[in-house]
Amino acid sequence: MLHSLAYLGISSPAVDEWPTFATEVLGCMLAEPGPDGAVRLRVDDALWRIQIHPGEVDAVDYFGWAVTDEASLDELQGRLEAEGVEVHEGDAELAAARAVNRIRWFVDPWGYRHELIWGQIIRPSSFRPGRAISRFITGQQGLGHVVVGMPDLERAHDFFTRVLGFELSDKIITDKLEAHFYHVNGRHHSLALGRLPEGVVGFNHLMLQLEAIDDVGRGYDLCLERGVPISKVLGRHANDRMVSFYLTTPSAFNIEYGYGGVEIDEDWTPKTFDKSSIWGHTVHEDNPKPSPGIVRRLG
Ligand SMILES: [Fe+2]
């Protein structure tokens, strides 16, 4: 079954802005570039977790999902094929490019490529953050969470739960937002799905969780000092209780930079919330129309 979010691949014309931004603001470590000149970023001892490929437009290239064991690759492939989704075996070249032992991939009904991987390569005690932070919370909880939107939320719920095995954590339904949150490990959500208008899909943000609130506060100061667009000011979410703010990366998608999310336990019961945040998370006065992320028209 699925274990965690392993990595994220983006392509972007702003690839050259990433090394400075990611190390000095986010605290990532720069890894060796990919074979196509991609900027590869580390947040822990995995060889990379975020990869920005050179490209003409900002686009989501792939989401990487780690599976718990090699047999899960066959099981998930069987479930996907039963839904009419074609699953491709990744060759040795692709496995090497992703720094994993085994890989298969498919494209979901909304056009997003998902890679199912086992055996992400880890180099123990090799991570050094790009600025002074305590650490990123990864490990069993994976890279963080991703938030994707589509018009047919019910169909997406069915696909990601029944076929791929995501479990519902809770829902937030307000006058502006309808979103479902899903876990595959102790992290409150590794995936969230939000409803978008007809004909549109989008990748809104990647969440990175830091161990200390001072890591987040210092990151906030750095965004203000350097003019990095803040898309939501500091706040605390109602559902996962994450204290976070949102910034827009050089490649249109946002990063939620957070601290202190609750963890899923065996007694977890899904709930519905009518507010997304207990406090904060409003837009910043200098950035009244924040980026919706990497949005794409269907069809
Ligand atoms: Fe988030």
PDB file of C-alpha atoms and ligand atoms in Angstrom:
ATOM      1  CA  MET A   1       0.000   0.000   0.000  1.00  0.00           C
ATOM      2  CA  LEU A   2       0.993   3.633  -0.146  1.00  0.00           C
ATOM      3  CA  HIS A   3       3.508   4.663   2.500  1.00  0.00           C
ATOM      4  CA  SER A   4       4.114   8.399   1.986  1.00  0.00           C
ATOM      5  CA  LEU A   5       4.686  11.253  -0.405  1.00  0.00           C
ATOM      6  CA  ALA A   6       8.229  10.590  -1.603  1.00  0.00           C
ATOM      7  CA  TYR A   7       8.908  13.484  -3.977  1.00  0.00           C
ATOM      8  CA  LEU A   8       7.573  16.193  -6.264  1.00  0.00           C
ATOM      9  CA  GLY A   9       8.672  17.032  -9.813  1.00  0.00           C
ATOM     10  CA  ILE A  10       7.931  20.417 -11.396  1.00  0.00           C
ATOM     11  CA  SER A  11       9.117  21.969 -14.638  1.00  0.00           C
ATOM     12  CA  SER A  12       9.582  25.703 -14.855  1.00  0.00           C
ATOM     13  CA  PRO A  13      11.263  28.512 -16.794  1.00  0.00           C
ATOM     14  CA  ALA A  14      12.371  29.919 -13.404  1.00  0.00           C
ATOM     15  CA  VAL A  15      14.664  26.984 -12.635  1.00  0.00           C
ATOM     16  CA  ASP A  16      17.686  29.293 -12.122  1.00  0.00           C
ATOM     17  CA  GLU A  17      15.962  31.101  -9.244  1.00  0.00           C
ATOM     18  CA  TRP A  18      15.548  27.929  -7.211  1.00  0.00           C
ATOM     19  CA  PRO A  19      19.019  27.253  -5.770  1.00  0.00           C
ATOM     20  CA  THR A  20      19.199  30.561  -3.867  1.00  0.00           C
ATOM     21  CA  PHE A  21      15.492  30.652  -2.960  1.00  0.00           C
ATOM     22  CA  ALA A  22      15.312  27.055  -1.757  1.00  0.00           C
ATOM     23  CA  THR A  23      18.490  27.085   0.310  1.00  0.00           C
ATOM     24  CA  GLU A  24      18.396  30.591   1.791  1.00  0.00           C
ATOM     25  CA  VAL A  25      14.625  30.941   2.380  1.00  0.00           C
ATOM     26  CA  LEU A  26      13.288  27.388   2.758  1.00  0.00           C
ATOM     27  CA  GLY A  27      16.412  25.822   4.276  1.00  0.00           C
ATOM     28  CA  CYS A  28      16.681  23.036   1.693  1.00  0.00           C
ATOM     29  CA  MET A  29      20.029  21.552   0.674  1.00  0.00           C
ATOM     30  CA  LEU A  30      21.106  21.632  -2.952  1.00  0.00           C
ATOM     31  CA  ALA A  31      21.838  18.158  -4.376  1.00  0.00           C
ATOM     32  CA  GLU A  32      23.753  17.306  -7.548  1.00  0.00           C
ATOM     33  CA  PRO A  33      21.744  18.501 -10.583  1.00  0.00           C
ATOM     34  CA  GLY A  34      19.646  15.964 -12.500  1.00  0.00           C
ATOM     35  CA  PRO A  35      20.701  14.606 -15.922  1.00  0.00           C
ATOM     36  CA  ASP A  36      18.592  17.276 -17.701  1.00  0.00           C
ATOM     37  CA  GLY A  37      19.988  20.119 -15.589  1.00  0.00           C
ATOM     38  CA  ALA A  38      17.158  19.926 -13.050  1.00  0.00           C
ATOM     39  CA  VAL A  39      17.648  21.596  -9.690  1.00  0.00           C
ATOM     40  CA  ARG A  40      17.356  18.883  -7.065  1.00  0.00           C
ATOM     41  CA  LEU A  41      16.535  19.769  -3.501  1.00  0.00           C
ATOM     42  CA  ARG A  42      16.950  17.824  -0.313  1.00  0.00           C
ATOM     43  CA  VAL A  43      15.095  18.191   2.973  1.00  0.00           C
ATOM     44  CA  ASP A  44      16.523  15.073   4.632  1.00  0.00           C
ATOM     45  CA  ASP A  45      18.836  12.133   3.943  1.00  0.00           C
ATOM     46  CA  ALA A  46      16.969  11.097   0.768  1.00  0.00           C
ATOM     47  CA  LEU A  47      19.121  11.979  -2.257  1.00  0.00           C
ATOM     48  CA  TRP A  48      16.469  14.494  -3.352  1.00  0.00           C
ATOM     49  CA  ARG A  49      12.807  15.236  -2.635  1.00  0.00           C
ATOM     50  CA  ILE A  50      11.927  18.183  -4.890  1.00  0.00           C
ATOM     51  CA  GLN A  51      13.096  18.455  -8.480  1.00  0.00           C
ATOM     52  CA  ILE A  52      12.640  21.511 -10.706  1.00  0.00           C
ATOM     53  CA  HIS A  53      13.224  20.610 -14.354  1.00  0.00           C
ATOM     54  CA  PRO A  54      13.947  23.267 -16.992  1.00  0.00           C
ATOM     55  CA  GLY A  55      10.738  23.913 -18.962  1.00  0.00           C
ATOM     56  CA  GLU A  56       8.921  26.563 -21.001  1.00  0.00           C
ATOM     57  CA  VAL A  57       5.915  26.825 -18.687  1.00  0.00           C
ATOM     58  CA  ASP A  58       5.279  26.073 -15.028  1.00  0.00           C
ATOM     59  CA  ALA A  59       3.866  22.556 -14.863  1.00  0.00           C
ATOM     60  CA  VAL A  60       3.532  19.630 -12.488  1.00  0.00           C
ATOM     61  CA  ASP A  61       5.591  16.798 -13.978  1.00  0.00           C
ATOM     62  CA  TYR A  62       4.893  14.112 -11.373  1.00  0.00           C
ATOM     63  CA  PHE A  63       3.984  13.251  -7.812  1.00  0.00           C
ATOM     64  CA  GLY A  64       6.096  10.431  -6.329  1.00  0.00           C
ATOM     65  CA  TRP A  65       4.409   8.077  -3.860  1.00  0.00           C
ATOM     66  CA  ALA A  66       6.435   5.530  -1.895  1.00  0.00           C
ATOM     67  CA  VAL A  67       4.834   2.122  -1.328  1.00  0.00           C
ATOM     68  CA  THR A  68       5.329   0.031   1.798  1.00  0.00           C
ATOM     69  CA  ASP A  69       6.746  -3.040   0.028  1.00  0.00           C
ATOM     70  CA  GLU A  70       7.463  -4.299  -3.472  1.00  0.00           C
ATOM     71  CA  ALA A  71       4.311  -6.477  -3.569  1.00  0.00           C
ATOM     72  CA  SER A  72       2.264  -3.275  -3.229  1.00  0.00           C
ATOM     73  CA  LEU A  73       3.420  -2.248  -6.718  1.00  0.00           C
ATOM     74  CA  ASP A  74       1.595  -5.269  -8.179  1.00  0.00           C
ATOM     75  CA  GLU A  75      -1.442  -4.762  -5.988  1.00  0.00           C
ATOM     76  CA  LEU A  76      -1.827  -1.106  -6.915  1.00  0.00           C
ATOM     77  CA  GLN A  77      -1.181  -1.857 -10.587  1.00  0.00           C
ATOM     78  CA  GLY A  78      -3.982  -4.455 -10.500  1.00  0.00           C
ATOM     79  CA  ARG A  79      -6.405  -2.019  -8.904  1.00  0.00           C
ATOM     80  CA  LEU A  80      -5.563   0.735 -11.392  1.00  0.00           C
ATOM     81  CA  GLU A  81      -5.866  -1.572 -14.389  1.00  0.00           C
ATOM     82  CA  ALA A  82      -9.263  -2.759 -13.126  1.00  0.00           C
ATOM     83  CA  GLU A  83     -10.331   0.902 -13.423  1.00  0.00           C
ATOM     84  CA  GLY A  84      -8.980   1.109 -16.979  1.00  0.00           C
ATOM     85  CA  VAL A  85      -5.897   3.120 -15.980  1.00  0.00           C
ATOM     86  CA  GLU A  86      -2.759   2.084 -17.844  1.00  0.00           C
ATOM     87  CA  VAL A  87       0.269   1.477 -15.591  1.00  0.00           C
ATOM     88  CA  HIS A  88       3.775   1.746 -17.050  1.00  0.00           C
ATOM     89  CA  GLU A  89       6.852  -0.091 -15.793  1.00  0.00           C
ATOM     90  CA  GLY A  90       9.718   2.332 -15.242  1.00  0.00           C
ATOM     91  CA  ASP A  91      13.043   1.218 -16.728  1.00  0.00           C
ATOM     92  CA  ALA A  92      16.472   1.374 -15.086  1.00  0.00           C
ATOM     93  CA  GLU A  93      17.125   4.810 -16.560  1.00  0.00           C
ATOM     94  CA  LEU A  94      13.971   6.260 -14.967  1.00  0.00           C
ATOM     95  CA  ALA A  95      14.720   4.540 -11.649  1.00  0.00           C
ATOM     96  CA  ALA A  96      18.225   6.057 -11.693  1.00  0.00           C
ATOM     97  CA  ALA A  97      16.869   9.517 -12.586  1.00  0.00           C
ATOM     98  CA  ARG A  98      14.518   9.338  -9.582  1.00  0.00           C
ATOM     99  CA  ALA A  99      17.117   7.692  -7.270  1.00  0.00           C
ATOM    100  CA  VAL A 100      14.811   4.771  -6.431  1.00  0.00           C
ATOM    101  CA  ASN A 101      15.043   1.002  -6.642  1.00  0.00           C
ATOM    102  CA  ARG A 102      11.729   0.322  -8.427  1.00  0.00           C
ATOM    103  CA  ILE A 103       9.225   2.538 -10.187  1.00  0.00           C
ATOM    104  CA  ARG A 104       5.937   2.364 -12.074  1.00  0.00           C
ATOM    105  CA  TRP A 105       3.774   5.260 -13.198  1.00  0.00           C
ATOM    106  CA  PHE A 106       0.322   6.200 -14.413  1.00  0.00           C
ATOM    107  CA  VAL A 107      -1.645   9.286 -15.374  1.00  0.00           C
ATOM    108  CA  ASP A 108      -4.765   9.977 -13.310  1.00  0.00           C
ATOM    109  CA  PRO A 109      -8.115  10.997 -14.837  1.00  0.00           C
ATOM    110  CA  TRP A 110      -7.177  14.693 -14.336  1.00  0.00           C
ATOM    111  CA  GLY A 111      -3.913  14.413 -16.279  1.00  0.00           C
ATOM    112  CA  TYR A 112      -1.508  14.261 -13.326  1.00  0.00           C
ATOM    113  CA  ARG A 113       1.312  11.758 -13.515  1.00  0.00           C
ATOM    114  CA  HIS A 114       1.831   9.712 -10.357  1.00  0.00           C
ATOM    115  CA  GLU A 115       4.903   7.584  -9.813  1.00  0.00           C
ATOM    116  CA  LEU A 116       4.714   4.584  -7.478  1.00  0.00           C
ATOM    117  CA  ILE A 117       8.159   3.925  -6.096  1.00  0.00           C
ATOM    118  CA  TRP A 118       9.874   1.587  -3.734  1.00  0.00           C
ATOM    119  CA  GLY A 119      13.369   1.951  -2.266  1.00  0.00           C
ATOM    120  CA  GLN A 120      14.155   5.658  -2.378  1.00  0.00           C
ATOM    121  CA  ILE A 121      17.926   5.981  -2.009  1.00  0.00           C
ATOM    122  CA  ILE A 122      18.972   7.323   1.387  1.00  0.00           C
ATOM    123  CA  ARG A 123      22.420   8.536   2.401  1.00  0.00           C
ATOM    124  CA  PRO A 124      22.481   8.544   6.216  1.00  0.00           C
ATOM    125  CA  SER A 125      23.779  11.586   8.101  1.00  0.00           C
ATOM    126  CA  SER A 126      24.371  13.562   4.916  1.00  0.00           C
ATOM    127  CA  PHE A 127      21.718  16.283   5.133  1.00  0.00           C
ATOM    128  CA  ARG A 128      22.868  19.804   5.943  1.00  0.00           C
ATOM    129  CA  PRO A 129      20.185  22.513   5.794  1.00  0.00           C
ATOM    130  CA  GLY A 130      20.704  25.561   3.596  1.00  0.00           C
ATOM    131  CA  ARG A 131      20.096  27.922   6.525  1.00  0.00           C
ATOM    132  CA  ALA A 132      19.908  27.543  10.287  1.00  0.00           C
ATOM    133  CA  ILE A 133      16.796  25.467  10.977  1.00  0.00           C
ATOM    134  CA  SER A 134      16.153  22.603  13.390  1.00  0.00           C
ATOM    135  CA  ARG A 135      14.949  20.080  10.783  1.00  0.00           C
ATOM    136  CA  PHE A 136      12.176  19.142   8.374  1.00  0.00           C
ATOM    137  CA  ILE A 137       9.672  16.559   9.677  1.00  0.00           C
ATOM    138  CA  THR A 138       9.875  13.714   7.128  1.00  0.00           C
ATOM    139  CA  GLY A 139      10.747  10.045   7.803  1.00  0.00           C
ATOM    140  CA  GLN A 140       7.623   7.886   8.192  1.00  0.00           C
ATOM    141  CA  GLN A 141       5.530  10.923   7.265  1.00  0.00           C
ATOM    142  CA  GLY A 142       7.250  11.494   3.921  1.00  0.00           C
ATOM    143  CA  LEU A 143       8.019  14.814   2.235  1.00  0.00           C
ATOM    144  CA  GLY A 144       4.880  16.680   3.322  1.00  0.00           C
ATOM    145  CA  HIS A 145       1.496  17.149   1.691  1.00  0.00           C
ATOM    146  CA  VAL A 146       0.236  18.235  -1.711  1.00  0.00           C
ATOM    147  CA  VAL A 147      -3.066  19.973  -2.460  1.00  0.00           C
ATOM    148  CA  VAL A 148      -4.685  19.449  -5.834  1.00  0.00           C
ATOM    149  CA  GLY A 149      -8.025  20.753  -7.108  1.00  0.00           C
ATOM    150  CA  MET A 150     -10.527  19.480  -9.647  1.00  0.00           C
ATOM    151  CA  PRO A 151     -14.209  20.081 -10.451  1.00  0.00           C
ATOM    152  CA  ASP A 152     -15.441  16.529  -9.836  1.00  0.00           C
ATOM    153  CA  LEU A 153     -14.458  16.118  -6.209  1.00  0.00           C
ATOM    154  CA  GLU A 154     -16.732  13.084  -5.682  1.00  0.00           C
ATOM    155  CA  ARG A 155     -15.065  11.186  -8.521  1.00  0.00           C
ATOM    156  CA  ALA A 156     -11.630  12.170  -7.235  1.00  0.00           C
ATOM    157  CA  HIS A 157     -12.563  11.013  -3.718  1.00  0.00           C
ATOM    158  CA  ASP A 158     -13.564   7.635  -5.129  1.00  0.00           C
ATOM    159  CA  PHE A 159     -10.384   7.307  -7.202  1.00  0.00           C
ATOM    160  CA  PHE A 160      -7.943   8.238  -4.462  1.00  0.00           C
ATOM    161  CA  THR A 161      -9.661   6.282  -1.669  1.00  0.00           C
ATOM    162  CA  ARG A 162     -11.116   3.137  -3.259  1.00  0.00           C
ATOM    163  CA  VAL A 163      -8.415   2.620  -5.900  1.00  0.00           C
ATOM    164  CA  LEU A 164      -5.260   4.044  -4.299  1.00  0.00           C
ATOM    165  CA  GLY A 165      -6.125   3.513  -0.633  1.00  0.00           C
ATOM    166  CA  PHE A 166      -5.984   7.042   0.783  1.00  0.00           C
ATOM    167  CA  GLU A 167      -8.049   7.362   3.975  1.00  0.00           C
ATOM    168  CA  LEU A 168     -10.216  10.355   4.738  1.00  0.00           C
ATOM    169  CA  SER A 169      -8.924  12.504   7.629  1.00  0.00           C
ATOM    170  CA  ASP A 170     -11.623  15.182   7.511  1.00  0.00           C
ATOM    171  CA  LYS A 171     -13.382  17.762   5.359  1.00  0.00           C
ATOM    172  CA  ILE A 172     -13.452  21.550   5.389  1.00  0.00           C
ATOM    173  CA  ILE A 173     -16.557  23.107   3.879  1.00  0.00           C
ATOM    174  CA  THR A 174     -16.883  26.899   3.956  1.00  0.00           C
ATOM    175  CA  ASP A 175     -18.564  29.423   1.658  1.00  0.00           C
ATOM    176  CA  LYS A 176     -15.272  29.729  -0.251  1.00  0.00           C
ATOM    177  CA  LEU A 177     -13.779  26.261  -0.015  1.00  0.00           C
ATOM    178  CA  GLU A 178     -14.680  22.593  -0.204  1.00  0.00           C
ATOM    179  CA  ALA A 179     -11.739  20.318   0.518  1.00  0.00           C
ATOM    180  CA  HIS A 180     -11.128  16.718   1.569  1.00  0.00           C
ATOM    181  CA  PHE A 181      -7.976  15.672   3.434  1.00  0.00           C
ATOM    182  CA  TYR A 182      -6.423  12.205   3.204  1.00  0.00           C
ATOM    183  CA  HIS A 183      -3.751  10.297   5.109  1.00  0.00           C
ATOM    184  CA  VAL A 184      -1.604   7.262   4.360  1.00  0.00           C
ATOM    185  CA  ASN A 185       0.553   7.481   7.521  1.00  0.00           C
ATOM    186  CA  GLY A 186       0.694   9.484  10.743  1.00  0.00           C
ATOM    187  CA  ARG A 187       0.779  12.799   8.918  1.00  0.00           C
ATOM    188  CA  HIS A 188      -2.686  14.372   9.120  1.00  0.00           C
ATOM    189  CA  HIS A 189      -2.795  14.560   5.343  1.00  0.00           C
ATOM    190  CA  SER A 190      -0.395  13.685   2.579  1.00  0.00           C
ATOM    191  CA  LEU A 191      -2.980  14.687  -0.029  1.00  0.00           C
ATOM    192  CA  ALA A 192      -5.854  17.149  -0.039  1.00  0.00           C
ATOM    193  CA  LEU A 193      -8.376  17.580  -2.837  1.00  0.00           C
ATOM    194  CA  GLY A 194     -10.293  20.807  -3.344  1.00  0.00           C
ATOM    195  CA  ARG A 195     -13.207  21.623  -5.619  1.00  0.00           C
ATOM    196  CA  LEU A 196     -12.395  23.907  -8.560  1.00  0.00           C
ATOM    197  CA  PRO A 197     -14.724  25.355 -11.234  1.00  0.00           C
ATOM    198  CA  GLU A 198     -15.734  23.191 -14.202  1.00  0.00           C
ATOM    199  CA  GLY A 199     -12.936  22.572 -16.711  1.00  0.00           C
ATOM    200  CA  VAL A 200     -10.044  23.521 -14.419  1.00  0.00           C
ATOM    201  CA  VAL A 201      -7.514  21.526 -12.400  1.00  0.00           C
ATOM    202  CA  GLY A 202      -4.716  22.926 -10.278  1.00  0.00           C
ATOM    203  CA  PHE A 203      -1.846  22.220  -7.939  1.00  0.00           C
ATOM    204  CA  ASN A 204      -2.081  24.774  -5.149  1.00  0.00           C
ATOM    205  CA  HIS A 205       0.699  23.917  -2.711  1.00  0.00           C
ATOM    206  CA  LEU A 206       3.275  21.636  -1.192  1.00  0.00           C
ATOM    207  CA  MET A 207       3.476  21.668   2.598  1.00  0.00           C
ATOM    208  CA  LEU A 208       6.852  21.376   4.307  1.00  0.00           C
ATOM    209  CA  GLN A 209       6.779  20.849   8.068  1.00  0.00           C
ATOM    210  CA  LEU A 210       9.519  22.153  10.322  1.00  0.00           C
ATOM    211  CA  GLU A 211      10.351  20.899  13.770  1.00  0.00           C
ATOM    212  CA  ALA A 212      10.409  24.299  15.531  1.00  0.00           C
ATOM    213  CA  ILE A 213       8.075  27.273  15.345  1.00  0.00           C
ATOM    214  CA  ASP A 214      11.145  29.510  15.163  1.00  0.00           C
ATOM    215  CA  ASP A 215      12.057  27.850  11.828  1.00  0.00           C
ATOM    216  CA  VAL A 216       8.690  29.013  10.499  1.00  0.00           C
ATOM    217  CA  GLY A 217       8.900  32.486  12.064  1.00  0.00           C
ATOM    218  CA  ARG A 218      12.381  33.044  10.704  1.00  0.00           C
ATOM    219  CA  GLY A 219      11.201  31.855   7.274  1.00  0.00           C
ATOM    220  CA  TYR A 220       8.411  34.431   7.464  1.00  0.00           C
ATOM    221  CA  ASP A 221      10.910  37.207   8.231  1.00  0.00           C
ATOM    222  CA  LEU A 222      13.091  36.095   5.317  1.00  0.00           C
ATOM    223  CA  CYS A 223      10.139  36.280   2.900  1.00  0.00           C
ATOM    224  CA  LEU A 224       9.369  39.825   4.087  1.00  0.00           C
ATOM    225  CA  GLU A 225      13.030  40.866   3.869  1.00  0.00           C
ATOM    226  CA  ARG A 226      13.479  39.459   0.370  1.00  0.00           C
ATOM    227  CA  GLY A 227      10.108  40.297  -1.136  1.00  0.00           C
ATOM    228  CA  VAL A 228       9.046  36.658  -1.553  1.00  0.00           C
ATOM    229  CA  PRO A 229       5.256  36.880  -2.125  1.00  0.00           C
ATOM    230  CA  ILE A 230       3.310  35.725   0.941  1.00  0.00           C
ATOM    231  CA  SER A 231       0.028  34.197  -0.196  1.00  0.00           C
ATOM    232  CA  LYS A 232      -1.421  33.631   3.301  1.00  0.00           C
ATOM    233  CA  VAL A 233      -0.124  35.220   6.498  1.00  0.00           C
ATOM    234  CA  LEU A 234       0.646  33.197   9.623  1.00  0.00           C
ATOM    235  CA  GLY A 235      -2.306  31.260  10.963  1.00  0.00           C
ATOM    236  CA  ARG A 236      -3.429  27.971  12.459  1.00  0.00           C
ATOM    237  CA  HIS A 237      -5.566  25.483  10.551  1.00  0.00           C
ATOM    238  CA  ALA A 238      -8.761  24.202  12.180  1.00  0.00           C
ATOM    239  CA  ASN A 239      -8.307  20.591  11.098  1.00  0.00           C
ATOM    240  CA  ASP A 240      -4.616  19.638  11.362  1.00  0.00           C
ATOM    241  CA  ARG A 241      -3.813  22.514  13.784  1.00  0.00           C
ATOM    242  CA  MET A 242      -0.757  23.383  11.695  1.00  0.00           C
ATOM    243  CA  VAL A 243       0.723  26.808  12.444  1.00  0.00           C
ATOM    244  CA  SER A 244       1.908  27.975   9.048  1.00  0.00           C
ATOM    245  CA  PHE A 245       2.120  30.608   6.379  1.00  0.00           C
ATOM    246  CA  TYR A 246       2.036  30.280   2.593  1.00  0.00           C
ATOM    247  CA  LEU A 247       4.538  31.716   0.145  1.00  0.00           C
ATOM    248  CA  THR A 248       4.598  31.643  -3.640  1.00  0.00           C
ATOM    249  CA  THR A 249       7.639  29.960  -5.190  1.00  0.00           C
ATOM    250  CA  PRO A 250       9.369  31.199  -8.375  1.00  0.00           C
ATOM    251  CA  SER A 251       7.301  28.555 -10.238  1.00  0.00           C
ATOM    252  CA  ALA A 252       3.728  29.729  -9.429  1.00  0.00           C
ATOM    253  CA  PHE A 253       2.845  27.014  -6.934  1.00  0.00           C
ATOM    254  CA  ASN A 254       2.758  27.806  -3.234  1.00  0.00           C
ATOM    255  CA  ILE A 255       4.554  26.304  -0.291  1.00  0.00           C
ATOM    256  CA  GLU A 256       2.849  26.009   3.080  1.00  0.00           C
ATOM    257  CA  TYR A 257       5.666  26.343   5.599  1.00  0.00           C
ATOM    258  CA  GLY A 258       4.420  24.946   8.865  1.00  0.00           C
ATOM    259  CA  TYR A 259       4.923  23.659  12.367  1.00  0.00           C
ATOM    260  CA  GLY A 260       3.088  21.423  14.798  1.00  0.00           C
ATOM    261  CA  GLY A 261       0.450  19.498  12.855  1.00  0.00           C
ATOM    262  CA  VAL A 262      -1.555  16.848  14.746  1.00  0.00           C
ATOM    263  CA  GLU A 263      -0.887  13.202  13.929  1.00  0.00           C
ATOM    264  CA  ILE A 264      -3.393  10.510  13.005  1.00  0.00           C
ATOM    265  CA  ASP A 265      -3.830   7.783  15.640  1.00  0.00           C
ATOM    266  CA  GLU A 266      -5.815   4.541  15.647  1.00  0.00           C
ATOM    267  CA  ASP A 267      -8.863   6.211  17.232  1.00  0.00           C
ATOM    268  CA  TRP A 268      -9.022   8.878  14.528  1.00  0.00           C
ATOM    269  CA  THR A 269     -12.548   9.857  13.510  1.00  0.00           C
ATOM    270  CA  PRO A 270     -13.092  12.071  10.437  1.00  0.00           C
ATOM    271  CA  LYS A 271     -14.871  15.354  11.132  1.00  0.00           C
ATOM    272  CA  THR A 272     -16.203  18.296   9.175  1.00  0.00           C
ATOM    273  CA  PHE A 273     -15.043  21.856   9.830  1.00  0.00           C
ATOM    274  CA  ASP A 274     -16.808  25.023   8.710  1.00  0.00           C
ATOM    275  CA  LYS A 275     -13.695  27.168   8.953  1.00  0.00           C
ATOM    276  CA  SER A 276     -10.289  26.443   7.450  1.00  0.00           C
ATOM    277  CA  SER A 277      -8.345  28.291  10.156  1.00  0.00           C
ATOM    278  CA  ILE A 278      -8.746  29.088  13.851  1.00  0.00           C
ATOM    279  CA  TRP A 279      -6.870  32.345  13.318  1.00  0.00           C
ATOM    280  CA  GLY A 280      -4.833  34.013  10.571  1.00  0.00           C
ATOM    281  CA  HIS A 281      -4.151  32.648   7.071  1.00  0.00           C
ATOM    282  CA  THR A 282      -5.656  35.769   5.493  1.00  0.00           C
ATOM    283  CA  VAL A 283      -4.075  37.325   2.399  1.00  0.00           C
ATOM    284  CA  HIS A 284      -1.140  39.690   2.879  1.00  0.00           C
ATOM    285  CA  GLU A 285      -1.873  43.368   2.181  1.00  0.00           C
ATOM    286  CA  ASP A 286       1.070  43.557  -0.250  1.00  0.00           C
ATOM    287  CA  ASN A 287      -0.236  40.576  -2.254  1.00  0.00           C
ATOM    288  CA  PRO A 288      -4.035  40.889  -2.457  1.00  0.00           C
ATOM    289  CA  LYS A 289      -4.400  38.368  -5.301  1.00  0.00           C
ATOM    290  CA  PRO A 290      -2.155  35.435  -4.348  1.00  0.00           C
ATOM    291  CA  SER A 291      -1.187  32.789  -6.884  1.00  0.00           C
ATOM    292  CA  PRO A 292      -3.762  29.982  -7.230  1.00  0.00           C
ATOM    293  CA  GLY A 293      -0.870  27.633  -7.971  1.00  0.00           C
ATOM    294  CA  ILE A 294      -0.189  25.855 -11.250  1.00  0.00           C
ATOM    295  CA  VAL A 295      -3.615  25.828 -12.899  1.00  0.00           C
ATOM    296  CA  ARG A 296      -4.447  23.994 -16.111  1.00  0.00           C
ATOM    297  CA  ARG A 297      -7.549  23.834 -18.334  1.00  0.00           C
ATOM    298  CA  LEU A 298      -8.913  20.364 -18.949  1.00  0.00           C
ATOM    299  CA  GLY A 299      -9.387  19.030 -22.458  1.00  0.00           C
TER     300      GLY A 299
HETATM  301 FE    FE B   1      -1.722  22.628   3.402  1.00  0.00          FE
END
